[in-house]
PDB file of C-alpha atoms in Angstrom:
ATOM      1  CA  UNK A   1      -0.309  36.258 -19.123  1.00 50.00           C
ATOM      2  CA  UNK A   2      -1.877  33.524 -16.495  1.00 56.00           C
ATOM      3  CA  UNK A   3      -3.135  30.702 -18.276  1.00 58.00           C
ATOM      4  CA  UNK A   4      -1.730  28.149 -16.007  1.00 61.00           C
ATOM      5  CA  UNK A   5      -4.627  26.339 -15.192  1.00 61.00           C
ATOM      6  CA  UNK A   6      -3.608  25.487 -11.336  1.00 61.00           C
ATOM      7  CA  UNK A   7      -2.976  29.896 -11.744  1.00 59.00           C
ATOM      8  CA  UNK A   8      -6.737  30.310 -13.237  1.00 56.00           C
ATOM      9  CA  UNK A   9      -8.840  27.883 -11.082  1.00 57.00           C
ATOM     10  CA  UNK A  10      -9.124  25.579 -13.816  1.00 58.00           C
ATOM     11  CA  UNK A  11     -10.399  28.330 -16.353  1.00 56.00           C
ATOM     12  CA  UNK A  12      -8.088  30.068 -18.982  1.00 53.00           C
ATOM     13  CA  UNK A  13     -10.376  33.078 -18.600  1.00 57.00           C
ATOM     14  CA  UNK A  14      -9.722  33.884 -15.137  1.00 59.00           C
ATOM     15  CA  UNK A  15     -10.293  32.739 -11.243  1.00 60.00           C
ATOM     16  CA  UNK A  16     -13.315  31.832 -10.213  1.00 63.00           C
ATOM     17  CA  UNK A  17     -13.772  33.178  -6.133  1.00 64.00           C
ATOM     18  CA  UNK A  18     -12.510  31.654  -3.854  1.00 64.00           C
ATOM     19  CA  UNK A  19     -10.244  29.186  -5.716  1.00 66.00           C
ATOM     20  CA  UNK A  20      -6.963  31.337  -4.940  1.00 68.00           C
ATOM     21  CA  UNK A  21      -4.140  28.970  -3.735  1.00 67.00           C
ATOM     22  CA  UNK A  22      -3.791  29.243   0.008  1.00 66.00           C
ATOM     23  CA  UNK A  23      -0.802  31.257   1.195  1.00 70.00           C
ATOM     24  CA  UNK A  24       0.773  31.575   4.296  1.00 64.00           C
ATOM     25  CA  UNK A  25       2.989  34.502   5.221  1.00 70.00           C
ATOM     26  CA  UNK A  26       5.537  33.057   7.966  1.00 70.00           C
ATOM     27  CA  UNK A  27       6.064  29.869   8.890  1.00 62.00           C
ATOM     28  CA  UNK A  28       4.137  29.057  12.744  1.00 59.00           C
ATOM     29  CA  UNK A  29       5.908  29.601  15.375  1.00 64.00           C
ATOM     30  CA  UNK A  30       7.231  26.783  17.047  1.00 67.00           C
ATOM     31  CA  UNK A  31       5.231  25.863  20.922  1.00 70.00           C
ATOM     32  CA  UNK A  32       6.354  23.998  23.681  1.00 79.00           C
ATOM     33  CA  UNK A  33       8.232  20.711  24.109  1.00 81.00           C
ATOM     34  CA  UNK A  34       4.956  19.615  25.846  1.00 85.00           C
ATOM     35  CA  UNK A  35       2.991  21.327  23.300  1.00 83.00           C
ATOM     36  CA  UNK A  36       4.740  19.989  20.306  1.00 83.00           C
ATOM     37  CA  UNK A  37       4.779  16.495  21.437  1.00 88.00           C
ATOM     38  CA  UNK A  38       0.418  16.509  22.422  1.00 89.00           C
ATOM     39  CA  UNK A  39      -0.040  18.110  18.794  1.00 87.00           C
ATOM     40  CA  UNK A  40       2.103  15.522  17.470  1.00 88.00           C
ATOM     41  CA  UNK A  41       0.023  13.342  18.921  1.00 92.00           C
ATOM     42  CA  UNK A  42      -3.129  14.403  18.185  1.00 93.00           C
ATOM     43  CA  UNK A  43      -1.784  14.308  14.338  1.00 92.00           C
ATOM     44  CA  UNK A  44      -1.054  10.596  14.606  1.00 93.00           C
ATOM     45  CA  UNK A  45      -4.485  10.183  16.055  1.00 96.00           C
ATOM     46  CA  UNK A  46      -6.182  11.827  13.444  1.00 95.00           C
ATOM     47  CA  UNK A  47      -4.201  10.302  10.879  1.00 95.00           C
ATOM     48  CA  UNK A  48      -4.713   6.728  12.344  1.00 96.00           C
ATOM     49  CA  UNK A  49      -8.901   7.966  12.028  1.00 96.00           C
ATOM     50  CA  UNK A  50      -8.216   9.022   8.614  1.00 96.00           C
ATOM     51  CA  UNK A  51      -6.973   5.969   7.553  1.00 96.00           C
ATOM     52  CA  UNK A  52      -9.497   3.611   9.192  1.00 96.00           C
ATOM     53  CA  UNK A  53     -12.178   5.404   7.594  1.00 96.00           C
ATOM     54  CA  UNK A  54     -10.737   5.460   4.418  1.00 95.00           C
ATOM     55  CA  UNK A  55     -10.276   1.429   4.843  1.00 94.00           C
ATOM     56  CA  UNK A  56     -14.347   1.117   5.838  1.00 94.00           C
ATOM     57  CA  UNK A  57     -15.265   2.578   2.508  1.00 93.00           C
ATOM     58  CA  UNK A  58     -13.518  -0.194   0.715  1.00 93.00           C
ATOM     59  CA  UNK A  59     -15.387  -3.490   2.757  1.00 90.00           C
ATOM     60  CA  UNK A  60     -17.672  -3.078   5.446  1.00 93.00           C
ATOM     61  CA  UNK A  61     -19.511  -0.207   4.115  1.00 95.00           C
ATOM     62  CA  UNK A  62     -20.465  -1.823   0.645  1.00 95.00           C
ATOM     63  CA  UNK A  63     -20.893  -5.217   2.767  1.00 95.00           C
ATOM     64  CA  UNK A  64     -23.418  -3.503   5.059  1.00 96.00           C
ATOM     65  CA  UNK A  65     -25.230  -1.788   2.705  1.00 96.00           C
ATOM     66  CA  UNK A  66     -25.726  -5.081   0.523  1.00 95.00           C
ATOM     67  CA  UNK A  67     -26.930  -6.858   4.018  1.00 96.00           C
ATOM     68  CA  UNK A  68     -29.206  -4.146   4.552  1.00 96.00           C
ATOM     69  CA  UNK A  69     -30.917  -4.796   0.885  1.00 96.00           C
ATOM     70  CA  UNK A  70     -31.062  -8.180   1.234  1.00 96.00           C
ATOM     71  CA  UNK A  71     -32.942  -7.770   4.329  1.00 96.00           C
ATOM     72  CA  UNK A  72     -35.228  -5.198   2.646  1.00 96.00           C
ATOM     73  CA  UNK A  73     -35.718  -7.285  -0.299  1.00 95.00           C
ATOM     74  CA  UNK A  74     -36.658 -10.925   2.214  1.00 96.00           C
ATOM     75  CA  UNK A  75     -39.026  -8.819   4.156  1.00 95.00           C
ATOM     76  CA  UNK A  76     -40.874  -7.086   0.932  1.00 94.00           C
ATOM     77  CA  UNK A  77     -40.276  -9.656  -1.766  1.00 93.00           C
ATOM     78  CA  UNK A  78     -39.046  -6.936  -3.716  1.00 94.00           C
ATOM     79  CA  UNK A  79     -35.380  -7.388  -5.123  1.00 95.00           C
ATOM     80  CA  UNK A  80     -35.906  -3.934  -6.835  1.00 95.00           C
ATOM     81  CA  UNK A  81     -36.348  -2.404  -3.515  1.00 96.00           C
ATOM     82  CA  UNK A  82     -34.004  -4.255  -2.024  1.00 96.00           C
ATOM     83  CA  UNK A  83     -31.509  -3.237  -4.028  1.00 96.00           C
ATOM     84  CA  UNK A  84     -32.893   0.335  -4.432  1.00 96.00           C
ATOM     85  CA  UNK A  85     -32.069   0.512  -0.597  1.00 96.00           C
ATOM     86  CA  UNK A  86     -28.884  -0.843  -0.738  1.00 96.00           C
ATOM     87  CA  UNK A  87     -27.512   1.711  -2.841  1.00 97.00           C
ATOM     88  CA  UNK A  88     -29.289   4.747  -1.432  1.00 97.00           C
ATOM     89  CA  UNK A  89     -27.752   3.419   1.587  1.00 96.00           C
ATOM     90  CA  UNK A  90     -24.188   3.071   0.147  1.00 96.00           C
ATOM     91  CA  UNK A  91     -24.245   6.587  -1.662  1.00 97.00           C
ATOM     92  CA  UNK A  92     -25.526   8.179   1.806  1.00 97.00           C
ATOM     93  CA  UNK A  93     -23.001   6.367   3.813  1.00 96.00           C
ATOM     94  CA  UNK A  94     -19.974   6.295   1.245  1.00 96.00           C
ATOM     95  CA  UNK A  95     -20.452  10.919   0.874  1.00 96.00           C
ATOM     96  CA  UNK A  96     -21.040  10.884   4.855  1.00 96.00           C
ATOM     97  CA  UNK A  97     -17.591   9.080   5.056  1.00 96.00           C
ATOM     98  CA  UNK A  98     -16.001  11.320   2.680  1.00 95.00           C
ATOM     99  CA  UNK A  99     -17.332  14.523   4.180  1.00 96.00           C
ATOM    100  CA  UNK A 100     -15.962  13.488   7.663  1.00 96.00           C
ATOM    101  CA  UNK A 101     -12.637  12.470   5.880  1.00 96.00           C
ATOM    102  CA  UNK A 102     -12.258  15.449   4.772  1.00 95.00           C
ATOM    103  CA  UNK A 103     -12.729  17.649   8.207  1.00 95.00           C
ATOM    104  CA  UNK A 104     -10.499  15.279   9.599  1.00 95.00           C
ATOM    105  CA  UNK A 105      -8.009  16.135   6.968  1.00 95.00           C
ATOM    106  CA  UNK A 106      -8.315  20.001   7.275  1.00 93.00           C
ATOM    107  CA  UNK A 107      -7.960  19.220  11.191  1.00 93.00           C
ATOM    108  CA  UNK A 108      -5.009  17.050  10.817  1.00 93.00           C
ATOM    109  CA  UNK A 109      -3.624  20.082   8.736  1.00 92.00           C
ATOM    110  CA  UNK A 110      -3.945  22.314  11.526  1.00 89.00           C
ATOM    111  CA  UNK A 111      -2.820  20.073  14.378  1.00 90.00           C
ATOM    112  CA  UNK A 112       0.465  19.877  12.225  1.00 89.00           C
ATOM    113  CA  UNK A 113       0.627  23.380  11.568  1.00 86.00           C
ATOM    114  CA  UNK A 114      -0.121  24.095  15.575  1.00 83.00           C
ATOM    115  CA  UNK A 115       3.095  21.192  16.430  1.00 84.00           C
ATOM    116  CA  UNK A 116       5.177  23.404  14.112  1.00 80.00           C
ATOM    117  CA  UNK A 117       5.752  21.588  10.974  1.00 80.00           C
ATOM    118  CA  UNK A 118       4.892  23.573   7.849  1.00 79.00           C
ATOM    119  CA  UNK A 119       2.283  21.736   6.574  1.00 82.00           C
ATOM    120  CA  UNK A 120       0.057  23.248   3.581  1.00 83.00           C
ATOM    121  CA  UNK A 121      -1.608  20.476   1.954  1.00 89.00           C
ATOM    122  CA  UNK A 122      -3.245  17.126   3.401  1.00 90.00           C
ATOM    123  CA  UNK A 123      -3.060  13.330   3.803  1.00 92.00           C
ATOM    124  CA  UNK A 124      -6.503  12.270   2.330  1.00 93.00           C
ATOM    125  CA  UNK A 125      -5.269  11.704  -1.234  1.00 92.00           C
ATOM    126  CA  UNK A 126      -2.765   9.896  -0.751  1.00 94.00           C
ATOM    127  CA  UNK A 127      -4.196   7.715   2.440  1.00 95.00           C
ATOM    128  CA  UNK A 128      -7.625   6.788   0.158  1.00 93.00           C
ATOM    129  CA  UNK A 129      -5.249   6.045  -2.585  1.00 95.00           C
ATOM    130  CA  UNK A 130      -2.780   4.137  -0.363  1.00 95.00           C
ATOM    131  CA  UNK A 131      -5.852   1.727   1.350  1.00 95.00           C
ATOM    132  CA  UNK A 132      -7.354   1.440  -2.418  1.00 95.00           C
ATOM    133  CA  UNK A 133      -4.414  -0.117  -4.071  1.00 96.00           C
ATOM    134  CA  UNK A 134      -3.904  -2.499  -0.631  1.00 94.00           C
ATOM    135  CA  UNK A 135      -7.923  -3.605  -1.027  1.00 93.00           C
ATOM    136  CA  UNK A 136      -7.408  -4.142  -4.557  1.00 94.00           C
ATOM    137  CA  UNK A 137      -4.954  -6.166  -3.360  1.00 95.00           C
ATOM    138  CA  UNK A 138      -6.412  -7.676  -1.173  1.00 93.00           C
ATOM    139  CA  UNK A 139      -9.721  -8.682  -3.107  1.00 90.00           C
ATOM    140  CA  UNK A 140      -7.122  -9.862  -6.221  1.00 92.00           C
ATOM    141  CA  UNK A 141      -5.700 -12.408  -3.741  1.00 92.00           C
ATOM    142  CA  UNK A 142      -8.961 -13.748  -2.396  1.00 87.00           C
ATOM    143  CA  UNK A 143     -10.624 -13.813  -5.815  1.00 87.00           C
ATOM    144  CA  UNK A 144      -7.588 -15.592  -7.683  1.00 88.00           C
ATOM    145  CA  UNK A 145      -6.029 -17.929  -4.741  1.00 86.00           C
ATOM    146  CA  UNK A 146      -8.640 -18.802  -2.384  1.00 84.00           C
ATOM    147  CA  UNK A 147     -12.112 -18.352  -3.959  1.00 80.00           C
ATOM    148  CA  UNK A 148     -10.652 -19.719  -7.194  1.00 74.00           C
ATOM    149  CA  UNK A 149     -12.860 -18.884  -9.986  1.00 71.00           C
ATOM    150  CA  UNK A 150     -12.609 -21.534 -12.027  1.00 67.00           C
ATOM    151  CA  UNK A 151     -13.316 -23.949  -9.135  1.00 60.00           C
ATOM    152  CA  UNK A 152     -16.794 -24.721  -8.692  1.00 59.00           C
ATOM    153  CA  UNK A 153     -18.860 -27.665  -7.245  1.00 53.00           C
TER     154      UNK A 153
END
Protein backbone atom coordinates (compact mmCIF):
# COMPACT_ATOMS: atom_id res chain seq x y z
CA UNK A 1 0.00 0.00 0.00
CA UNK A 2 1.35 3.77 -0.89
CA UNK A 3 0.76 5.96 1.86
CA UNK A 4 4.07 7.60 1.77
CA UNK A 5 3.11 10.98 1.53
CA UNK A 6 6.17 12.19 -0.87
CA UNK A 7 4.50 8.57 -2.89
CA UNK A 8 0.77 10.17 -2.70
CA UNK A 9 1.35 13.91 -3.49
CA UNK A 10 0.78 14.81 -0.07
CA UNK A 11 -2.65 12.86 0.16
CA UNK A 12 -3.01 9.31 1.76
CA UNK A 13 -5.85 8.78 -0.71
CA UNK A 14 -3.98 8.94 -3.80
CA UNK A 15 -1.95 11.38 -6.39
CA UNK A 16 -3.29 14.27 -7.33
CA UNK A 17 -2.18 14.95 -11.45
CA UNK A 18 0.57 15.97 -12.16
CA UNK A 19 2.41 15.65 -8.82
CA UNK A 20 4.30 12.32 -9.97
CA UNK A 21 8.05 12.59 -9.02
CA UNK A 22 10.06 13.40 -12.10
CA UNK A 23 12.00 10.49 -13.57
CA UNK A 24 14.59 10.28 -15.91
CA UNK A 25 15.41 7.13 -17.83
CA UNK A 26 19.32 7.43 -18.70
CA UNK A 27 21.58 9.64 -17.54
CA UNK A 28 22.43 12.69 -20.57
CA UNK A 29 24.83 12.05 -22.61
CA UNK A 30 27.89 13.74 -22.10
CA UNK A 31 28.74 16.92 -25.10
CA UNK A 32 31.78 18.42 -26.03
CA UNK A 33 34.84 19.68 -24.14
CA UNK A 34 33.75 23.09 -25.59
CA UNK A 35 30.26 22.30 -24.91
CA UNK A 36 30.65 21.15 -21.40
CA UNK A 37 32.78 23.94 -20.34
CA UNK A 38 30.02 27.02 -22.04
CA UNK A 39 27.16 24.99 -20.12
CA UNK A 40 29.23 25.01 -17.17
CA UNK A 41 29.37 28.34 -17.53
CA UNK A 42 26.18 29.35 -18.19
CA UNK A 43 25.30 27.30 -14.78
CA UNK A 44 27.61 29.53 -12.75
CA UNK A 45 25.96 32.46 -14.39
CA UNK A 46 22.66 31.53 -13.57
CA UNK A 47 23.53 30.50 -10.25
CA UNK A 48 25.45 33.81 -9.52
CA UNK A 49 21.62 35.49 -10.83
CA UNK A 50 19.96 33.20 -8.55
CA UNK A 51 21.70 34.20 -5.73
CA UNK A 52 21.68 37.99 -6.23
CA UNK A 53 18.09 37.91 -6.51
CA UNK A 54 17.55 35.91 -3.70
CA UNK A 55 19.88 38.59 -1.68
CA UNK A 56 17.48 41.71 -3.15
CA UNK A 57 14.48 40.17 -1.49
CA UNK A 58 16.11 40.42 1.87
CA UNK A 59 17.19 44.58 1.70
CA UNK A 60 16.65 46.63 -1.16
CA UNK A 61 13.35 45.34 -2.09
CA UNK A 62 11.61 45.94 1.40
CA UNK A 63 13.84 49.29 1.52
CA UNK A 64 12.35 50.44 -1.80
CA UNK A 65 9.07 49.61 -1.25
CA UNK A 66 9.06 51.52 2.25
CA UNK A 67 10.69 54.67 0.20
CA UNK A 68 8.07 54.39 -2.22
CA UNK A 69 5.24 54.72 0.73
CA UNK A 70 6.80 57.30 2.32
CA UNK A 71 6.76 59.22 -0.78
CA UNK A 72 3.08 58.31 -1.35
CA UNK A 73 2.16 59.12 2.08
CA UNK A 74 4.32 63.09 1.92
CA UNK A 75 2.60 63.75 -1.31
CA UNK A 76 -1.15 62.65 -0.08
CA UNK A 77 -0.93 63.19 3.65
CA UNK A 78 -2.18 59.86 3.94
CA UNK A 79 0.05 57.39 6.08
CA UNK A 80 -2.72 54.74 5.40
CA UNK A 81 -2.06 55.04 1.79
CA UNK A 82 1.25 55.35 2.12
CA UNK A 83 1.66 52.39 3.66
CA UNK A 84 -1.15 50.63 1.70
CA UNK A 85 1.31 51.25 -1.31
CA UNK A 86 4.21 50.13 0.22
CA UNK A 87 3.06 46.78 0.76
CA UNK A 88 1.10 46.24 -2.44
CA UNK A 89 4.34 47.19 -3.80
CA UNK A 90 6.43 44.71 -1.71
CA UNK A 91 3.94 41.68 -2.25
CA UNK A 92 4.02 42.52 -6.19
CA UNK A 93 7.70 42.85 -6.26
CA UNK A 94 8.71 40.14 -3.54
CA UNK A 95 6.13 37.08 -5.94
CA UNK A 96 7.70 38.78 -9.23
CA UNK A 97 11.17 37.93 -7.66
CA UNK A 98 10.18 34.57 -6.69
CA UNK A 99 8.53 33.66 -9.97
CA UNK A 100 11.75 34.66 -11.89
CA UNK A 101 13.78 32.69 -9.21
CA UNK A 102 12.20 29.99 -9.91
CA UNK A 103 12.60 29.88 -14.00
CA UNK A 104 16.00 30.58 -13.32
CA UNK A 105 16.17 27.54 -11.18
CA UNK A 106 14.39 25.13 -13.66
CA UNK A 107 16.96 26.74 -16.29
CA UNK A 108 19.93 26.27 -14.16
CA UNK A 109 18.58 22.58 -13.91
CA UNK A 110 18.76 22.14 -17.47
CA UNK A 111 22.01 23.93 -18.26
CA UNK A 112 23.47 21.28 -15.75
CA UNK A 113 21.72 18.51 -17.16
CA UNK A 114 22.85 19.79 -20.92
CA UNK A 115 26.96 20.07 -19.31
CA UNK A 116 26.38 16.44 -18.27
CA UNK A 117 26.03 16.32 -14.62
CA UNK A 118 22.96 14.45 -13.41
CA UNK A 119 21.18 16.97 -11.89
CA UNK A 120 17.36 16.34 -10.80
CA UNK A 121 16.52 18.80 -8.28
CA UNK A 122 17.50 22.66 -7.90
CA UNK A 123 19.51 25.33 -6.05
CA UNK A 124 16.67 27.77 -4.99
CA UNK A 125 16.05 26.22 -1.56
CA UNK A 126 18.96 26.06 -0.41
CA UNK A 127 20.45 29.54 -2.04
CA UNK A 128 17.15 31.61 -0.40
CA UNK A 129 17.88 29.73 2.71
CA UNK A 130 21.67 30.23 2.51
CA UNK A 131 21.30 34.43 1.86
CA UNK A 132 18.42 34.34 4.73
CA UNK A 133 20.47 33.03 7.53
CA UNK A 134 23.62 35.50 6.22
CA UNK A 135 20.91 38.69 6.33
CA UNK A 136 19.76 37.58 9.57
CA UNK A 137 23.08 37.84 10.25
CA UNK A 138 23.75 40.54 9.05
CA UNK A 139 20.76 42.71 10.48
CA UNK A 140 21.66 40.86 14.17
CA UNK A 141 25.08 42.56 13.91
CA UNK A 142 23.91 46.01 12.91
CA UNK A 143 20.99 45.99 15.34
CA UNK A 144 23.10 44.69 18.47
CA UNK A 145 26.76 46.31 17.75
CA UNK A 146 26.38 49.35 15.81
CA UNK A 147 22.80 50.72 16.10
CA UNK A 148 22.87 49.69 19.76
CA UNK A 149 19.46 49.59 21.07
CA UNK A 150 19.80 50.61 24.25
CA UNK A 151 21.78 53.70 23.15
CA UNK A 152 19.75 56.59 22.51
CA UNK A 153 20.22 60.44 22.58
Amino acid sequence: MRSDPSDTGGLFVGRRPGTAPTRFRTLPERGGALRQRIDSSLAGTLLAAITVLSLLCWGPIPLACLWIGSQVDYLSGSVSFGILIAFVGLLVLLFGVLAILRRLDRAWILVRRAAGHDQRTGALGRIFAATAAICALIFTFWFVVINGPGVGG
